[in-house]
mmCIF file of C-alpha atoms in Angstrom:
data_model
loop_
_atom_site.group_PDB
_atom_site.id
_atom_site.type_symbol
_atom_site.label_atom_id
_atom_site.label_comp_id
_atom_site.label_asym_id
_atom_site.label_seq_id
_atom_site.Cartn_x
_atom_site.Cartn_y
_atom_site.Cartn_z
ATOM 1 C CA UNK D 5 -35.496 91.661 -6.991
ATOM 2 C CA UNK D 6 -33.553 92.577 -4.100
ATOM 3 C CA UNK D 7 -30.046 92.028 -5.694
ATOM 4 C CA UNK D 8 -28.244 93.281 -8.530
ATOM 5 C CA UNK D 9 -27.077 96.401 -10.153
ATOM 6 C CA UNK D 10 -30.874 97.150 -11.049
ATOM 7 C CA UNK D 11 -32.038 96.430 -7.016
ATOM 8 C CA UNK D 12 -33.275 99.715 -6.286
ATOM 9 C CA UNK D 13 -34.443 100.527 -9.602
ATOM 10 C CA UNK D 14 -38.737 101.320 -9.675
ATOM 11 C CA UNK D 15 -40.882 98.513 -11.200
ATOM 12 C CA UNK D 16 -43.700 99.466 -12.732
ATOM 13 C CA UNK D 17 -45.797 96.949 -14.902
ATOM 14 C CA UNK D 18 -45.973 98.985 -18.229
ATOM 15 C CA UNK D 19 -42.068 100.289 -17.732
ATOM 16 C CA UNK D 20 -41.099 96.459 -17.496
ATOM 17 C CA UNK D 21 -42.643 95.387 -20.450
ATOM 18 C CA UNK D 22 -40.329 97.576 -22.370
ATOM 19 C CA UNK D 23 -37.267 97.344 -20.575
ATOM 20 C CA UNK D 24 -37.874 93.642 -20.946
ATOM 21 C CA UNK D 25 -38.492 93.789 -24.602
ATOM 22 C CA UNK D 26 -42.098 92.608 -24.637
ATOM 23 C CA UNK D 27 -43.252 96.074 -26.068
ATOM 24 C CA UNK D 28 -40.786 95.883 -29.085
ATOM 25 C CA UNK D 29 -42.490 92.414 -29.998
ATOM 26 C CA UNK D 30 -46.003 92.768 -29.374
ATOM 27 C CA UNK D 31 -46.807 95.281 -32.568
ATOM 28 C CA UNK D 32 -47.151 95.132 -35.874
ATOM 29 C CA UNK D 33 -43.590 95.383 -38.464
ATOM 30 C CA UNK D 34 -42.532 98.919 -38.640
ATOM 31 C CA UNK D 35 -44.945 100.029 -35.903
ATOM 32 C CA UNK D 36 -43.247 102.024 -32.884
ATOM 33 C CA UNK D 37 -43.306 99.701 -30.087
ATOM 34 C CA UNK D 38 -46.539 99.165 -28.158
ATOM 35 C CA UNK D 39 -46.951 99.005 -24.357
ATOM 36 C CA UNK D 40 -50.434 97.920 -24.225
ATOM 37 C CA UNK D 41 -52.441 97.145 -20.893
ATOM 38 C CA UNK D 42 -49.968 97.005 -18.138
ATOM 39 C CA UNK D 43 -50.901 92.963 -17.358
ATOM 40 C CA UNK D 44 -47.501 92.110 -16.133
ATOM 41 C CA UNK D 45 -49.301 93.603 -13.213
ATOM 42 C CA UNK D 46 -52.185 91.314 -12.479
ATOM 43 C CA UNK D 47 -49.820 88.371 -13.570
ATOM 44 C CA UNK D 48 -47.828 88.802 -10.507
ATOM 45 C CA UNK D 49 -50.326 88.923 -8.700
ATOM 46 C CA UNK D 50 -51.366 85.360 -10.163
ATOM 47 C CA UNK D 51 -47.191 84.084 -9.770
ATOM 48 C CA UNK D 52 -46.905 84.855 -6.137
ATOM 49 C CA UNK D 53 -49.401 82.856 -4.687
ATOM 50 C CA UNK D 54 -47.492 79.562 -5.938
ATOM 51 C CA UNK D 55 -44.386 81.161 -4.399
ATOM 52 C CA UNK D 56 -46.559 81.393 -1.561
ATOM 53 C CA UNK D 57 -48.596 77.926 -0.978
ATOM 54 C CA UNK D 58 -45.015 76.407 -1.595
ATOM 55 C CA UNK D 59 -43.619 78.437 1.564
ATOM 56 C CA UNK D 60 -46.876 76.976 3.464
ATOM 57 C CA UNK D 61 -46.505 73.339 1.956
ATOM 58 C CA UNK D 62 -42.624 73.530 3.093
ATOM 59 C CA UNK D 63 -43.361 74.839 6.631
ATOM 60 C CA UNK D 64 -45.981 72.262 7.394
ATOM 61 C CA UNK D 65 -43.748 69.601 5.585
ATOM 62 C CA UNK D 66 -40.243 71.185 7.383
ATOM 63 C CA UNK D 67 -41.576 73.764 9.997
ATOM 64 C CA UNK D 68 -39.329 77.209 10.206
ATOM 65 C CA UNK D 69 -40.322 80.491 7.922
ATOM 66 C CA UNK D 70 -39.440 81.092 4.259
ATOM 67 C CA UNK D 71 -38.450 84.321 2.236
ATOM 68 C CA UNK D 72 -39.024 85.192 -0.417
ATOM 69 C CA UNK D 73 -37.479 87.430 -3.105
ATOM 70 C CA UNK D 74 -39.406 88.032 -6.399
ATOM 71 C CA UNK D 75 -38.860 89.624 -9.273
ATOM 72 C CA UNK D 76 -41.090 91.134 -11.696
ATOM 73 C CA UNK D 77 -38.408 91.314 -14.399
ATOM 74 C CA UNK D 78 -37.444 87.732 -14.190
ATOM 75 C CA UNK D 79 -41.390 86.886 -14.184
ATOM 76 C CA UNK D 80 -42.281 88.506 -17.280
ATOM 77 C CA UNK D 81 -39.118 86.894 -19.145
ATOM 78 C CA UNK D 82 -40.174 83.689 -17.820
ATOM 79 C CA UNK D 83 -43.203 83.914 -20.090
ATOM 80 C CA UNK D 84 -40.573 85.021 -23.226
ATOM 81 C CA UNK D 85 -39.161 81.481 -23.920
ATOM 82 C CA UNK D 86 -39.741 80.960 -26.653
ATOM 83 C CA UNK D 87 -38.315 84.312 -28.613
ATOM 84 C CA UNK D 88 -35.178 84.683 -25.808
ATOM 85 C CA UNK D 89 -34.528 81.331 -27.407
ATOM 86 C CA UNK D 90 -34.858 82.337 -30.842
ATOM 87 C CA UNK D 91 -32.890 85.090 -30.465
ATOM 88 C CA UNK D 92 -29.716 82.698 -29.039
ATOM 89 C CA UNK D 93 -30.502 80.536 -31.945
ATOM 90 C CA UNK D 94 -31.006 81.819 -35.223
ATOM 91 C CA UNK D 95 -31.014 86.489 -34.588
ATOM 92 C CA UNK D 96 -33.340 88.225 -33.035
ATOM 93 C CA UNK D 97 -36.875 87.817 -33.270
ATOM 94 C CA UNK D 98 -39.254 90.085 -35.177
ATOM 95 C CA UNK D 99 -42.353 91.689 -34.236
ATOM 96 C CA UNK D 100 -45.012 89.604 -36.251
ATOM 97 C CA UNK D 101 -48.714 91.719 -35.436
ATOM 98 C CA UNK D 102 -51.337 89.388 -35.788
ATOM 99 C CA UNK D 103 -49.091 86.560 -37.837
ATOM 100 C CA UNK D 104 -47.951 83.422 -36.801
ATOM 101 C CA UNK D 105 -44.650 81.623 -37.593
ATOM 102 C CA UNK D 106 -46.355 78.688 -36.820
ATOM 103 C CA UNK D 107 -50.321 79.139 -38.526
ATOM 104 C CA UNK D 108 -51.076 80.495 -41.568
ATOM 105 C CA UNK D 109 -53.412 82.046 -42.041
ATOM 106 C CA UNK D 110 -53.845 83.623 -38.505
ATOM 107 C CA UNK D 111 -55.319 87.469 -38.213
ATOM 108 C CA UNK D 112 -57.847 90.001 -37.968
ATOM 109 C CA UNK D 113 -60.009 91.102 -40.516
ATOM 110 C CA UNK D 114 -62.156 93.893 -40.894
ATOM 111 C CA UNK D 115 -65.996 93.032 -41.773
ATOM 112 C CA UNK D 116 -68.525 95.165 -42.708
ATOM 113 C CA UNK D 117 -70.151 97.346 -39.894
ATOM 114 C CA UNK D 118 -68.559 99.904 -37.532
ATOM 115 C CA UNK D 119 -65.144 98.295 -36.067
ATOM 116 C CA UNK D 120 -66.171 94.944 -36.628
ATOM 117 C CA UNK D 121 -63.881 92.420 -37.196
ATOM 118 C CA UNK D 122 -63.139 88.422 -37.371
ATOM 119 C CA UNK D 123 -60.476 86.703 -36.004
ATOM 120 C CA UNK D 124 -59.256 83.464 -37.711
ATOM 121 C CA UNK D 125 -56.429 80.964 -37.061
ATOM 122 C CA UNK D 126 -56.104 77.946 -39.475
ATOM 123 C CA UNK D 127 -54.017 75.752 -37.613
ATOM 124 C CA UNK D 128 -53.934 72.648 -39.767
ATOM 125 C CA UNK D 129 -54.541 71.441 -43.365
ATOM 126 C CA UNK D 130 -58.010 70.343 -43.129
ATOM 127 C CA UNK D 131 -58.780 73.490 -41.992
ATOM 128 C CA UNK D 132 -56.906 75.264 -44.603
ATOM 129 C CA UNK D 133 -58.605 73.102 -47.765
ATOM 130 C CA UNK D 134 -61.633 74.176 -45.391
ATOM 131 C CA UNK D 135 -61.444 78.149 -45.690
ATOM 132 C CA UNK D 136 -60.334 77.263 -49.451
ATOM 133 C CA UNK D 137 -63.897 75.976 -50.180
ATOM 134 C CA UNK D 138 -65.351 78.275 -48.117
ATOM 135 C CA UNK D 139 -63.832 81.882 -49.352
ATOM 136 C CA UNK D 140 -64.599 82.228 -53.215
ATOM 137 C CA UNK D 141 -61.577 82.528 -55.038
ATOM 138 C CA UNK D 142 -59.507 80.775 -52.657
ATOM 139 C CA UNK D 143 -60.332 76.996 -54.346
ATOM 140 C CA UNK D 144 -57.311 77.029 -56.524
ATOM 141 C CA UNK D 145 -54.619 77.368 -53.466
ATOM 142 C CA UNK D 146 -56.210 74.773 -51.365
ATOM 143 C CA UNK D 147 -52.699 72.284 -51.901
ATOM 144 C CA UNK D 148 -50.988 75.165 -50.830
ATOM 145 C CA UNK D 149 -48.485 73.785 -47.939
ATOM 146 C CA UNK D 150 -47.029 76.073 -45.310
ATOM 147 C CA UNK D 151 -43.991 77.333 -47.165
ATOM 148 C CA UNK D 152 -46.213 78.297 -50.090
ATOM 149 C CA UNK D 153 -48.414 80.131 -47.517
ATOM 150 C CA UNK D 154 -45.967 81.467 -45.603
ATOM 151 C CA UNK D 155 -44.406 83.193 -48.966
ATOM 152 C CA UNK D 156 -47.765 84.689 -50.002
ATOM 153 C CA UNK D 157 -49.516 85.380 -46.371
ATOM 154 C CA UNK D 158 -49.624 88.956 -48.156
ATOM 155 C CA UNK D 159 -51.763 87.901 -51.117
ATOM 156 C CA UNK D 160 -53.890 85.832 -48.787
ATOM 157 C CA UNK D 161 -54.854 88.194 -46.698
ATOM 158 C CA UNK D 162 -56.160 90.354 -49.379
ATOM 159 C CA UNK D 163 -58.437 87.615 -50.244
ATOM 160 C CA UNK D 164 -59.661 87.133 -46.887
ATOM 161 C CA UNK D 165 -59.636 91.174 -46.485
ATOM 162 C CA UNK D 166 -62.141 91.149 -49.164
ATOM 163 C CA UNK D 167 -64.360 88.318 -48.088
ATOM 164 C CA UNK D 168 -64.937 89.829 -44.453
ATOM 165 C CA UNK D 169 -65.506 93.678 -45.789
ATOM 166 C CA UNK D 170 -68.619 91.836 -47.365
ATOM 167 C CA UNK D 171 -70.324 90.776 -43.912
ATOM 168 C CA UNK D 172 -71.193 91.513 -40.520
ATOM 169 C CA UNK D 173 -68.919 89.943 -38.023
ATOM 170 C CA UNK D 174 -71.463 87.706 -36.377
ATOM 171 C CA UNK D 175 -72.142 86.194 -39.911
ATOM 172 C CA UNK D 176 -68.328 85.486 -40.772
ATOM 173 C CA UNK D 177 -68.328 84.259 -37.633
ATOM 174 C CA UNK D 178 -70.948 81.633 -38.311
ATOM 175 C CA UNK D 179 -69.621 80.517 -41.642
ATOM 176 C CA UNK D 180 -65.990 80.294 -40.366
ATOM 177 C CA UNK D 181 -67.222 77.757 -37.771
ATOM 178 C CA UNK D 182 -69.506 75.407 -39.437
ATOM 179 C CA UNK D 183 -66.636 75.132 -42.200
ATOM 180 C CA UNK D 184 -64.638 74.164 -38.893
ATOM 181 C CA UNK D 185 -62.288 77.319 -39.012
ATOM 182 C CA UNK D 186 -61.438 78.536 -35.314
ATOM 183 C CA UNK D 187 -62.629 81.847 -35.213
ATOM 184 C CA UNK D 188 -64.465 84.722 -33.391
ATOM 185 C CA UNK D 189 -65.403 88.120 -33.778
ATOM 186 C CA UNK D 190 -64.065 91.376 -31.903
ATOM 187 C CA UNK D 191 -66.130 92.172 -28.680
ATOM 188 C CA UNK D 192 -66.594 94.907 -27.037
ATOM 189 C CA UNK D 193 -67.364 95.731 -23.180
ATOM 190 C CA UNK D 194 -71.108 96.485 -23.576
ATOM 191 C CA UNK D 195 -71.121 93.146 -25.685
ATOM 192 C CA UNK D 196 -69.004 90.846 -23.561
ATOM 193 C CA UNK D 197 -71.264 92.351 -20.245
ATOM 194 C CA UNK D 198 -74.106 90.952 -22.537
ATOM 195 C CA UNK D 199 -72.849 87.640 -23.569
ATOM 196 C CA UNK D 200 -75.097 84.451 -22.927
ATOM 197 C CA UNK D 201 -72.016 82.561 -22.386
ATOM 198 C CA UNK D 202 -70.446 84.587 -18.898
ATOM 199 C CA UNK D 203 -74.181 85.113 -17.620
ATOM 200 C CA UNK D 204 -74.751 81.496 -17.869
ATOM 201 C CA UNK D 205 -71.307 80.604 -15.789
ATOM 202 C CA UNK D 206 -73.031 83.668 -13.667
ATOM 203 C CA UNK D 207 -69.572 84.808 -13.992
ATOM 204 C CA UNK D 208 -70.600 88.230 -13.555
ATOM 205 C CA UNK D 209 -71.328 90.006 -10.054
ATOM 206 C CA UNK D 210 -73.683 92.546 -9.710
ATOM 207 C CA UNK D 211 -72.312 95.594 -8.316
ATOM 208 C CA UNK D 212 -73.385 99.271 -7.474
ATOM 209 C CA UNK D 213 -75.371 100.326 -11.018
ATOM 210 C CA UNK D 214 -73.964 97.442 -13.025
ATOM 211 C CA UNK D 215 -71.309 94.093 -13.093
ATOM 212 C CA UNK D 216 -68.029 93.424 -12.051
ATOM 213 C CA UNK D 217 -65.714 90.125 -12.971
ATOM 214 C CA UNK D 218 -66.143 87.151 -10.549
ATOM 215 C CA UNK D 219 -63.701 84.394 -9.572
ATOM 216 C CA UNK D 220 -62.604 82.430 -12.816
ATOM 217 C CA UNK D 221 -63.531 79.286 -11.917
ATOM 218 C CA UNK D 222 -66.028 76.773 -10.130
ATOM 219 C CA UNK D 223 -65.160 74.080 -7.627
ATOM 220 C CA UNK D 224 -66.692 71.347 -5.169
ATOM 221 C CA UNK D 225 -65.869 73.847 -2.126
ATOM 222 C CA UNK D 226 -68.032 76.418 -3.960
ATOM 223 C CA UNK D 227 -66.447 80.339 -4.122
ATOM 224 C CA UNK D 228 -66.853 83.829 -2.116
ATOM 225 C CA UNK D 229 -67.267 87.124 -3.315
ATOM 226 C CA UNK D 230 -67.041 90.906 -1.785
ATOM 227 C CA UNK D 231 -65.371 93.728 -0.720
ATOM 228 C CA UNK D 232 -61.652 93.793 -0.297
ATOM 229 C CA UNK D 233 -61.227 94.199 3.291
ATOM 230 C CA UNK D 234 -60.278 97.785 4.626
ATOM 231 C CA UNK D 235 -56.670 98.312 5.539
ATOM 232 C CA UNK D 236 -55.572 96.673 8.981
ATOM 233 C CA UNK D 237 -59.050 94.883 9.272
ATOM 234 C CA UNK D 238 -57.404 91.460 9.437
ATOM 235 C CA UNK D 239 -54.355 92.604 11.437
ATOM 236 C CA UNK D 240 -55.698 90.920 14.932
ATOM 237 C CA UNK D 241 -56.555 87.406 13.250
ATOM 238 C CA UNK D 242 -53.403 87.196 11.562
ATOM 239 C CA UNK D 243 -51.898 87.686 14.905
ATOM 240 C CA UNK D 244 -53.864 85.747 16.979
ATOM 241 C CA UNK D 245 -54.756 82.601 14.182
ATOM 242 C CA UNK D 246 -51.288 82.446 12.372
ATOM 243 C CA UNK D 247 -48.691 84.043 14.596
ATOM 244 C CA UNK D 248 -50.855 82.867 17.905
ATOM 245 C CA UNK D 249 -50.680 85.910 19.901
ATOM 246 C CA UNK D 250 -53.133 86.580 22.639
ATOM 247 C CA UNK D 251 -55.303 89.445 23.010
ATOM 248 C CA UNK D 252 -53.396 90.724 25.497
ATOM 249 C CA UNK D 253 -50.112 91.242 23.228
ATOM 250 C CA UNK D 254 -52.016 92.230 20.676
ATOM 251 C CA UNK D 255 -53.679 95.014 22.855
ATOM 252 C CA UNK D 256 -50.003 96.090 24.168
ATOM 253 C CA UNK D 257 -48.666 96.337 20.592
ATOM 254 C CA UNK D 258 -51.246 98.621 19.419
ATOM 255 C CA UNK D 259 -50.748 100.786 22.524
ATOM 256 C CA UNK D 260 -47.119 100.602 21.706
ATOM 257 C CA UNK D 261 -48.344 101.929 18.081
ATOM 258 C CA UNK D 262 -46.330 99.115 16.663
ATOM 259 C CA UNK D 263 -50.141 98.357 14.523
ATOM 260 C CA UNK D 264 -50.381 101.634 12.672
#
C-alpha cells in the first residue's frame, strides 16, 4: 500500500507469505516454515481486475476517474479469515500438514510405486462407515464419531498408511471412489499434460515444442489466445480509444519523448 510505516517497504510474493504468517501455517507440526510457490503473485493478479471493472462500472455509472491503492499484504490476509479469527478467539493457530480440524480422516498417503500417492478426505459419516468397510481392519471403528477420530487420527493413519503401501495409486484411487470416498492420486506434469480430462476441455494450447495453460473457462462470447503484446504496442489505442486523443497529439507526444 501506499500508506503506513511499511509504505516503502519491497513486496515480493514469497517474502509476503512469511511476513504475513502464511508460511508458518502451511507445513507440517515441527517442520521449519515453508514458503512454497510464490502464488500470492498470480492471485493479485486475479484481485485487481475486480478493483478494476468496479472503477469502470463507477465511471460509466458516475463519470470522473478512480484510484486505486492496493495492497498485497492486506490481499493475502484477506484469504486468512478464518485462522486470524482463531487466533483472536481461542490462541494461535497451529500448523496442521495435511489434517483437518474439520475432516477426519483427510491426507496423503503413500502407495506402492515410485512417489505415488492418494489423497483422501472423508468429509461425512457415510463416508467414514464407507472407508471402514472398505480398508480391512478398519470395520470395528466404523461408530467412531469425530472426537473419537480426532483423538486417534495417529492410529488411523497407520491403518490407511498400510492399506495404500499395498497398491498403485490409480488402483486406490478406483476403490476409494466407488466406495464413495473423495479422493485422487498425486499427478505429475508429464501426467497432468496427458490427462483425458484438460485435452477434452482443449484446455491446453499448443505452443513452440509442446503445451501451455489456456483461459480457465468457456463462455457464450467464446475466448482468445496468444502472445502477450510487446511493450508500448497498445500505447496509441489506449490513447486514441480510451483517452480520445488524435493522431496528431499522439504524434507530438512521442516527438516530445513523453511515449518512451
Amino acid at each position: 500500500g501506499r500508506t503506513g510505516p511499511e509504505a516503502r517497504a519491497v513486496a515480493y510474493g514469497t517474502l509476503l507469505q512469511c511476513y504475513a504468517g502464511f508460511a508458518g501455517l502451511n507445513r507440517h507440526p515441527g517442520m521449519q516454515p515453508r514458503v512454497g510457490f510464490a502464488w500470492l503473485d498470480p492471485m493479485c493478479g486475479l484481485m485487481l481486475p475486480f478493483a478494476t471493472a468496479a472503477a469502470l462500472w463507477r465511471r460509466a455509472r458516475d463519470g470522473g476517474v478512480a484510484r486505486i491503492d492496493f495492497s498485497m499484504i492486506e490481499a493475502l490476509l484477506w484469504t486468512m479469515a478464518e485462522p486470524l479469527l482463531a487466533a483472536q478467539l481461542g490462541g494461535p493457530p497451529r500448523p496442521q500438514g495435511n489434517r483437518s480440524s474439520h475432516h477426519i480422516p483427510h491426507g496423503a498417503y503413500r502407495c506402492g510405486g515410485p512417489d505415488q500417492w492418494v489423497a483422501l478426505a472423508v468429509t461425512d459419516e457415510v463416508q467414514w462407515r464407507a472407508l471402514c468397510t472398505l480398508v480391512p481392519g478398519m470395520d470395528v471403528l466404523a461408530e467412531w464419531g469425530l472426537r473419537q477420530r480426532r483423538e486417534r487420527h495417529a492410529g488411523i493413519d497407520g491403518i490407511l498408511a498400510g492399506w495404500a503401501s499395498r497398491r498403485k495409486a490409480a488402483d486406490a484411487v478406483s476403490e476409494l471412489r466407488r466406495a464413495g470416498i473423495p479422493a485422487a492420486a498425486l499427478a505429475g506434469a508429464e501426467e497432468l499434460v496427458a490427462d483425458g480430462h484438460l485435452h477434452a476441455r482443449a484446455f491446453w494450447e499448443s505452443g513452440a515444442g509442446g503445451v501451455l495453460p489456456g483461459l480457465p473457462w468457456r463462455a457464450s462470447f467464446g475466448r482468445a489466445g496468444g502472445p502477450a503484446p510487446g511493450l508500448g504496442a497498445d500505447t496509441d489505442a489506449v490513447l486514441r480509444d480510451v483517452l480520445g486523443y488524435s493522431d496528431a497529439k499522439i504524434a507530438a507526444l512521442r516527438r516530445a519523448g513523453a511515449l518512451g
